[in-house]
mmCIF file of C-alpha atoms in Angstrom:
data_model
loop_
_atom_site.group_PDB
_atom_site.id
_atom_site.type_symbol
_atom_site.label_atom_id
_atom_site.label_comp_id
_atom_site.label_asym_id
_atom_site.label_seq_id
_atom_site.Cartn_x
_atom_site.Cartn_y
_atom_site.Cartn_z
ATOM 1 C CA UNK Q 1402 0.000 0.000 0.000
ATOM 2 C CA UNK Q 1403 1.662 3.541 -0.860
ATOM 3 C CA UNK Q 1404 1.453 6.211 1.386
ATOM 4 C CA UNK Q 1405 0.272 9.768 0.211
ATOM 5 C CA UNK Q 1406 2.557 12.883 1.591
ATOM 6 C CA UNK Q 1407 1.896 14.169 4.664
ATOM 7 C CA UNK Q 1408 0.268 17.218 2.839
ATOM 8 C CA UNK Q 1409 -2.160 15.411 1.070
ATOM 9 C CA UNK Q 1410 -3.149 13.215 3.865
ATOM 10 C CA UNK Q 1411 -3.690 16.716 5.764
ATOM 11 C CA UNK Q 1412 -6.069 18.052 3.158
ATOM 12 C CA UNK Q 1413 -7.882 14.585 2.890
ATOM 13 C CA UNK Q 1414 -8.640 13.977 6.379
ATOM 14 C CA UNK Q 1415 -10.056 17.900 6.976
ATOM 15 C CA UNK Q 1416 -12.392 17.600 3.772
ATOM 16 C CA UNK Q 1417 -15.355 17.135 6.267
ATOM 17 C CA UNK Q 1418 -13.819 19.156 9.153
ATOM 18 C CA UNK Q 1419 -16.321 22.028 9.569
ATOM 19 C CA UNK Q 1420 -14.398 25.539 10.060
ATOM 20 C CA UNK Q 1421 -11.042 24.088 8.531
ATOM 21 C CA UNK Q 1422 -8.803 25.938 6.178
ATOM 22 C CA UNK Q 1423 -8.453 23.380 2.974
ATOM 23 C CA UNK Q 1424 -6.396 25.696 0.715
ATOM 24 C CA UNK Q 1425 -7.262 28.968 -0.844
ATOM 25 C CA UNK Q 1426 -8.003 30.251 -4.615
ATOM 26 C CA UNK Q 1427 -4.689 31.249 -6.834
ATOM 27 C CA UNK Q 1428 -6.492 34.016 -8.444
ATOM 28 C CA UNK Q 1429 -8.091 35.305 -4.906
ATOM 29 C CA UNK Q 1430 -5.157 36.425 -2.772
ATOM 30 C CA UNK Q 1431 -5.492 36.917 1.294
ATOM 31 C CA UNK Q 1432 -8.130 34.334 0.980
ATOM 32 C CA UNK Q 1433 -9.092 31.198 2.745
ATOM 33 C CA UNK Q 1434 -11.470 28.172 1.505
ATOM 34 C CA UNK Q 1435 -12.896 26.511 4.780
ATOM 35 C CA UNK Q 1436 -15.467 24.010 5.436
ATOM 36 C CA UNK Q 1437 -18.795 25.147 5.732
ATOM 37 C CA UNK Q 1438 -20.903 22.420 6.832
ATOM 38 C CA UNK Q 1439 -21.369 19.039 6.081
ATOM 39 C CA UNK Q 1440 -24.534 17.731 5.033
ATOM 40 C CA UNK Q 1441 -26.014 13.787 4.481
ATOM 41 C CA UNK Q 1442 -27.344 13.807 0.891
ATOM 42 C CA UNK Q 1443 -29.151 9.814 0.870
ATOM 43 C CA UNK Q 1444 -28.558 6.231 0.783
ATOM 44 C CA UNK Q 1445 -27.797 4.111 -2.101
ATOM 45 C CA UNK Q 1446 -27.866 0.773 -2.413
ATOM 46 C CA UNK Q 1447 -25.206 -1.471 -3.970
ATOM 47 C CA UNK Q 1448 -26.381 -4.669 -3.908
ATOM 48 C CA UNK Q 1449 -23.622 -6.575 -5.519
ATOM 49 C CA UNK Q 1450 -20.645 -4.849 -3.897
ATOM 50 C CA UNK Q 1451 -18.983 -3.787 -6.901
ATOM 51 C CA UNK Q 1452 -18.401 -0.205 -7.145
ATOM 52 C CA UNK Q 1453 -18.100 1.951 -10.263
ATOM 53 C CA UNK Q 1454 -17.277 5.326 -9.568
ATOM 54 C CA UNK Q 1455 -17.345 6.932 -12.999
ATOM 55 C CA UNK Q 1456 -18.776 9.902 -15.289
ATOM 56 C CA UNK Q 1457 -22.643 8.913 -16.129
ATOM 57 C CA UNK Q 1458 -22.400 9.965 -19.227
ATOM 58 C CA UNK Q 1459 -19.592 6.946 -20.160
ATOM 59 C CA UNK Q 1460 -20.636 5.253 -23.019
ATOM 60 C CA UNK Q 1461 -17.447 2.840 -22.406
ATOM 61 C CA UNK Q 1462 -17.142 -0.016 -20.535
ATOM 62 C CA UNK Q 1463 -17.270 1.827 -16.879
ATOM 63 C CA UNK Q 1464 -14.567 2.142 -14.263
ATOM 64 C CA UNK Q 1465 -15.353 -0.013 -11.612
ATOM 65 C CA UNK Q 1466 -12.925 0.225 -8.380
ATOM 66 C CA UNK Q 1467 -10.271 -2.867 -7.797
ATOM 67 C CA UNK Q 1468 -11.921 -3.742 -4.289
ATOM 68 C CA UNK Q 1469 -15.588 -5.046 -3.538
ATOM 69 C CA UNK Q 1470 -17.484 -3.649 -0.436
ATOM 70 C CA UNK Q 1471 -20.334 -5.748 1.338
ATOM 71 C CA UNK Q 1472 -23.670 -5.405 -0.472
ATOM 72 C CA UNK Q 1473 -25.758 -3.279 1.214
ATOM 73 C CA UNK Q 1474 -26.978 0.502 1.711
ATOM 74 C CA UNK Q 1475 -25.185 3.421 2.239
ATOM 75 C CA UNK Q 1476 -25.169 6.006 3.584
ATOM 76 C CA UNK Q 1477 -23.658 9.626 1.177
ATOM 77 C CA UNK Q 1478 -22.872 12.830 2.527
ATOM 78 C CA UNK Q 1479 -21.361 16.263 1.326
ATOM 79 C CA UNK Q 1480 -18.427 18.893 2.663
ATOM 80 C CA UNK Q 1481 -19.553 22.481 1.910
ATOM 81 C CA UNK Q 1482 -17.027 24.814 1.703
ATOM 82 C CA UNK Q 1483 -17.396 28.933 1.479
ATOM 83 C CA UNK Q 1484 -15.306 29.722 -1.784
ATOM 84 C CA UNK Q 1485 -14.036 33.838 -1.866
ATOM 85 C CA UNK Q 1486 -13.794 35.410 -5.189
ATOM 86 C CA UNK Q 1487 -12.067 38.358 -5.972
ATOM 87 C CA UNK Q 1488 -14.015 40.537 -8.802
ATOM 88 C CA UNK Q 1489 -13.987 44.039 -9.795
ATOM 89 C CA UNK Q 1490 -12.607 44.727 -6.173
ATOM 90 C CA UNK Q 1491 -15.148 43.182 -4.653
ATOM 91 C CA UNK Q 1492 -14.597 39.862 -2.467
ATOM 92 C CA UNK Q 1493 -18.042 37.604 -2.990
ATOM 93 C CA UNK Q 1494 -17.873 34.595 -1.251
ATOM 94 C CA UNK Q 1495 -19.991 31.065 -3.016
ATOM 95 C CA UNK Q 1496 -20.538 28.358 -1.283
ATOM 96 C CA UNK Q 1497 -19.109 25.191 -3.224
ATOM 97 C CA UNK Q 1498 -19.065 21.216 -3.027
ATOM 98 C CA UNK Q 1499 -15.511 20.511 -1.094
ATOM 99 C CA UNK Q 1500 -16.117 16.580 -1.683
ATOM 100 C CA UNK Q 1501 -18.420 13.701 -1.631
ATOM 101 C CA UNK Q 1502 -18.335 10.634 0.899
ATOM 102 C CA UNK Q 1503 -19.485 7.262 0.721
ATOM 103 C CA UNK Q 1504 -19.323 6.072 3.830
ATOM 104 C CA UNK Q 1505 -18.877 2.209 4.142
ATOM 105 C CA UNK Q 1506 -17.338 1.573 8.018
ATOM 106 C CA UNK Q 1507 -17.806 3.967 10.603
ATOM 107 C CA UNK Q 1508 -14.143 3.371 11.587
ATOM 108 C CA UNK Q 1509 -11.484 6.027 11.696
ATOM 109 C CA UNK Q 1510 -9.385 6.265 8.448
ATOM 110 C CA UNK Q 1511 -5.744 5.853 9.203
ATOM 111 C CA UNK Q 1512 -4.467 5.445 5.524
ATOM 112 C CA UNK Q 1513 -5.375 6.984 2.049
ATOM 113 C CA UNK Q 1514 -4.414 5.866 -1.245
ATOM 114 C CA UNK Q 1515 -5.856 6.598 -4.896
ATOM 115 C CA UNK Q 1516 -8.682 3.521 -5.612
ATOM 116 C CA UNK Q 1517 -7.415 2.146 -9.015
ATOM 117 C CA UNK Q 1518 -10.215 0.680 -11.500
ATOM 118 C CA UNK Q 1519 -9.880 -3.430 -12.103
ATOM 119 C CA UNK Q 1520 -7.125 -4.119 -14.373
ATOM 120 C CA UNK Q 1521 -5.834 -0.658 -13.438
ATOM 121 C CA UNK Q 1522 -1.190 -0.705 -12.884
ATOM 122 C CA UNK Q 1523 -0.689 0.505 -9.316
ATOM 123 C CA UNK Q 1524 1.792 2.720 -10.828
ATOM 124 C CA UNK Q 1525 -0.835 4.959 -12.182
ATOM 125 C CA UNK Q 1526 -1.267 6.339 -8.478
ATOM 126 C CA UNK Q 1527 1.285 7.974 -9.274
ATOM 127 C CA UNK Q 1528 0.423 10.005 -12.104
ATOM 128 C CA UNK Q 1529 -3.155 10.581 -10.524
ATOM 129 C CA UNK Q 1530 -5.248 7.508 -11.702
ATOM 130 C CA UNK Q 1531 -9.023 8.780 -12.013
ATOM 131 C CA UNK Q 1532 -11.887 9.072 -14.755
ATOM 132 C CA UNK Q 1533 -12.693 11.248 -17.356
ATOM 133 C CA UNK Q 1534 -14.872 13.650 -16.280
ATOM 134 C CA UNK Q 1535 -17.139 14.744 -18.537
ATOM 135 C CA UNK Q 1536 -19.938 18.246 -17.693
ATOM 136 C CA UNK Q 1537 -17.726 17.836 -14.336
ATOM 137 C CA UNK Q 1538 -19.666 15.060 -12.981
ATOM 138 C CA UNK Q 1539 -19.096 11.967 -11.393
ATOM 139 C CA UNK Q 1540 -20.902 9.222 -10.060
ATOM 140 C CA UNK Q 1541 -21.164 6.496 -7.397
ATOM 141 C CA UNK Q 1542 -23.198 3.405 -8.959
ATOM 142 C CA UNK Q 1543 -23.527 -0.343 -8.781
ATOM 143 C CA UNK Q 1544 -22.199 -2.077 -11.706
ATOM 144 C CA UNK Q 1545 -24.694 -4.775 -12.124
ATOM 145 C CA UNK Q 1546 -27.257 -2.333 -12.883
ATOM 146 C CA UNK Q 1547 -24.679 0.135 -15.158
ATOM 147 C CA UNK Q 1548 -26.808 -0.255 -18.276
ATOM 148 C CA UNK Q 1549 -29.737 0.707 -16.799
ATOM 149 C CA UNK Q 1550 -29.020 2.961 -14.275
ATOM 150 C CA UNK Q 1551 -27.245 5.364 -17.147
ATOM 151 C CA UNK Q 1552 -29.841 4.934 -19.509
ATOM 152 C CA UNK Q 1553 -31.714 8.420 -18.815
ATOM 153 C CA UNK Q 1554 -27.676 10.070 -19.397
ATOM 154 C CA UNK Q 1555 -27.687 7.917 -22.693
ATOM 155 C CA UNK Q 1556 -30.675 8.641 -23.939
ATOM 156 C CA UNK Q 1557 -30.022 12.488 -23.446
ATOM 157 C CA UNK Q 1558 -26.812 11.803 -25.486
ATOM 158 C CA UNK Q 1559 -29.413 10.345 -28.786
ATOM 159 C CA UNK Q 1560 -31.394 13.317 -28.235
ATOM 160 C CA UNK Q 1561 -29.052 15.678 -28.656
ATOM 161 C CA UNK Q 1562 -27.409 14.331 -31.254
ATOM 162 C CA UNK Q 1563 -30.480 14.058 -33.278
ATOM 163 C CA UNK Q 1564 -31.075 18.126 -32.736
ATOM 164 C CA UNK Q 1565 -33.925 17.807 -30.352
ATOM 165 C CA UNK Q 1566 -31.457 19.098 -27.550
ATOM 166 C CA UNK Q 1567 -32.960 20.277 -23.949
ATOM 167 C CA UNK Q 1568 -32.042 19.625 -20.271
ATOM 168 C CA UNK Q 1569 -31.490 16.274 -18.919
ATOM 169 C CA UNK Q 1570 -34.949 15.168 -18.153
ATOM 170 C CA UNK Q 1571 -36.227 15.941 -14.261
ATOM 171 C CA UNK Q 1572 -37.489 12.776 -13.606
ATOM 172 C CA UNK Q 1573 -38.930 9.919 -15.239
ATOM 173 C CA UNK Q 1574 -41.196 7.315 -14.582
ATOM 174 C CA UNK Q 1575 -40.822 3.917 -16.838
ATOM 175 C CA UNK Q 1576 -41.391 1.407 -14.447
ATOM 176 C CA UNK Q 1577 -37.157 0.345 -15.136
ATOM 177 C CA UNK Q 1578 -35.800 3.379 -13.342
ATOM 178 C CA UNK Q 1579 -36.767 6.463 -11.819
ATOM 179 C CA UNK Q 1580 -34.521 9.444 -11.977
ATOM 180 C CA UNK Q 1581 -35.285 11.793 -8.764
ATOM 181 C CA UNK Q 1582 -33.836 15.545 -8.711
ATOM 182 C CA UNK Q 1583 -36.333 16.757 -6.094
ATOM 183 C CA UNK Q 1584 -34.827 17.312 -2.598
ATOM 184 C CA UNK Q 1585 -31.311 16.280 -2.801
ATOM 185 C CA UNK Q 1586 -29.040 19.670 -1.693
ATOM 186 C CA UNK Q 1587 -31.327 21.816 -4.120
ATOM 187 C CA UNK Q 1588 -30.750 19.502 -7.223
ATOM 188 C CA UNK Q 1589 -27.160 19.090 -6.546
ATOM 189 C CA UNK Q 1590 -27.239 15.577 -6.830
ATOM 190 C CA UNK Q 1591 -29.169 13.372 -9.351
ATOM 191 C CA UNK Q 1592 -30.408 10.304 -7.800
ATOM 192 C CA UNK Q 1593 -31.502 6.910 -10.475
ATOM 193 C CA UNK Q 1594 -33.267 3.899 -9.054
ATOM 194 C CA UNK Q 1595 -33.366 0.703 -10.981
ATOM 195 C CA UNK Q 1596 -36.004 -1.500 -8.721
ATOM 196 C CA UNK Q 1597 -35.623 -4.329 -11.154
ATOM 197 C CA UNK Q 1598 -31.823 -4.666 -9.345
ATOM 198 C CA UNK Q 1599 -32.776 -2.796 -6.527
ATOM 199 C CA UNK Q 1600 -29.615 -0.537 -7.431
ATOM 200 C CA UNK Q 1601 -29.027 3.223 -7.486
ATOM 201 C CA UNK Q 1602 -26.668 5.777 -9.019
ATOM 202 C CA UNK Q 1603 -25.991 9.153 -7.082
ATOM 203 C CA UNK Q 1604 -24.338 11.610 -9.669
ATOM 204 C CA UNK Q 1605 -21.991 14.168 -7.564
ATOM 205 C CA UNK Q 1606 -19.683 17.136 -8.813
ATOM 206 C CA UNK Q 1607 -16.222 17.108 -9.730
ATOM 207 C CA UNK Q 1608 -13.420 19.370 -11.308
ATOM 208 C CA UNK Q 1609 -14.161 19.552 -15.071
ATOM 209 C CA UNK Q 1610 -12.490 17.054 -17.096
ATOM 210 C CA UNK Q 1611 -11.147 14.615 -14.323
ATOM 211 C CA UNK Q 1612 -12.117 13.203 -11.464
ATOM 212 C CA UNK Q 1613 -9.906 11.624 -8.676
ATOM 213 C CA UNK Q 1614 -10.779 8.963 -6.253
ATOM 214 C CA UNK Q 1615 -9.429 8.257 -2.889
ATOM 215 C CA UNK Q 1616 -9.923 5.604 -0.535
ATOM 216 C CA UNK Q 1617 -9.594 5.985 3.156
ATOM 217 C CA UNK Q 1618 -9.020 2.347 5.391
ATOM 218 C CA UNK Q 1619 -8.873 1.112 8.993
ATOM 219 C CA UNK Q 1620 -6.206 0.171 10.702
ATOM 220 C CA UNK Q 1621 -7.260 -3.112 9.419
ATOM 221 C CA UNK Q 1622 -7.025 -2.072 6.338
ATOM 222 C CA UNK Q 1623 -10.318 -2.123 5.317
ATOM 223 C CA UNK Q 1624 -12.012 0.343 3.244
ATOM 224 C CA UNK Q 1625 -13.849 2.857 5.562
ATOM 225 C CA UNK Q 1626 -14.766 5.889 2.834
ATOM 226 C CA UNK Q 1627 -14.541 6.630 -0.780
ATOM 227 C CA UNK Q 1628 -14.204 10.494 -1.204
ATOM 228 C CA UNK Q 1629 -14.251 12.178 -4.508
ATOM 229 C CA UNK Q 1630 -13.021 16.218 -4.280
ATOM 230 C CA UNK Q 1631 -15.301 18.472 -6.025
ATOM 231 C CA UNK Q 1632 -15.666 21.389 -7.515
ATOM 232 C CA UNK Q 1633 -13.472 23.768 -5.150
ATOM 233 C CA UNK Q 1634 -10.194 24.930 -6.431
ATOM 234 C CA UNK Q 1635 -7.704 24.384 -3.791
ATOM 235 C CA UNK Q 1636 -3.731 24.840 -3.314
ATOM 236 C CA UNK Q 1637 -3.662 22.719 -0.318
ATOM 237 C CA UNK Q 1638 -1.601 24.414 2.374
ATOM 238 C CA UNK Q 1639 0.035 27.045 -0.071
#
């Protein structure tokens, strides 16, 4: 197992630390980005125990992590983080998504690495082994129900490209899957149900055009959280 720099491990373990100082913007100077709150977003339910953690909108084969996890529901939740912005003068302060956590053991984490996809070289941690991140989302999902659970993203995709264009659908009701915006941090997150695998996919935000994964374990070394950073630009401790 390869142990991250004492930096990184820093940033990782205050991601849900309300009032902590993660970093601060490059282009915002005498500024802080702290933790705001954190927030439980909903359960999903993996009923196979094998994880993709991938962009929705994949029309490849998905990226499904290296480990399994017991089947079972779990539990998501959100670090909020006040972002300052420096414009015309003027300091305005956003509030952004920090990171997403799915929470699988509540057990302190003691180690962090980068989860690697099956197949994936362990070298690639060190390069910064992730997924294309396409409209700067992400997604946790079970990969039984892959096919199914993505078909709403899909089936945007065919619409577009045959010029009807439009918003992804709010929420649809074929009896195969459901897709619920309503209620989840003011349409933040996208929630999918597939009752025919009792499965779910919870889309979640992350920098445009890649998305990192980390895994936090126990002292046993099992695998305690998955945390994906979001949308917040941070130069941890600059």
């Amino acid at each position: 197992m390869n142990e991250v720099r004492p930096e990184t491990r820093e940033y990782l373990d205050g991601l849900f630390t309300p009032g902590l100082r993660i970093g601060g913007d490059a282009h915002t100077p005498y500024s802080w980005i702290e933790i705001a709150k954190v927030q439980e977003v909903t359960a999903i339910r993996l009923p196979s125990g094998r994880l993709v953690v991938d962009s929705p909108w994949n029309t490849e084969p998905p990226r499904e992590l290296a480990f399994r996890i017991p089947p079972g529901e779990y539990l998501v939740d959100v670090s909020w983080a006040n972002w300052p912005h420096l414009s015309d003068g003027y300091y305005n302060e956003y509030r952004q998504c920090a990171a997403t956590r799915l929470r699988i053991r509540d057990e302190p984490v003691v180690t962090w690495e980068l989860a690697l996809g099956v197949g994936e070289d362990p070298a690639l941690r060190a390069v910064g082994a992730g997924f294309e991140a396409e409209e700067a989302m992400g997604c946790f999902a079970d990969a039984t129900a892959w096919r199914p659970l993505t078909e709403p993203f899909r089936r945007h995709l065919t619409d577009v490209a045959a010029g009807f264009g439009g918003p992804v659908p709010g929420r649809d009701t074929e009896d195969r899957f459901e897709l619920v915006r309503e209620g989840l941090c003011e349409g933040f997150f996208d929630l999918v149900r597939d009752e025919a695998h009792r499965a779910d996919l919870l889309t979640f935000g992350v920098p445009e055009g890649w998305g990192q994964v980390w895994e936090g374990r126990t002292h046993e070394g099992e695998v305690a959280v998955i945390v994906a950073p979001g949308h917040v630009p941070t130069s941890p401790w600059d």
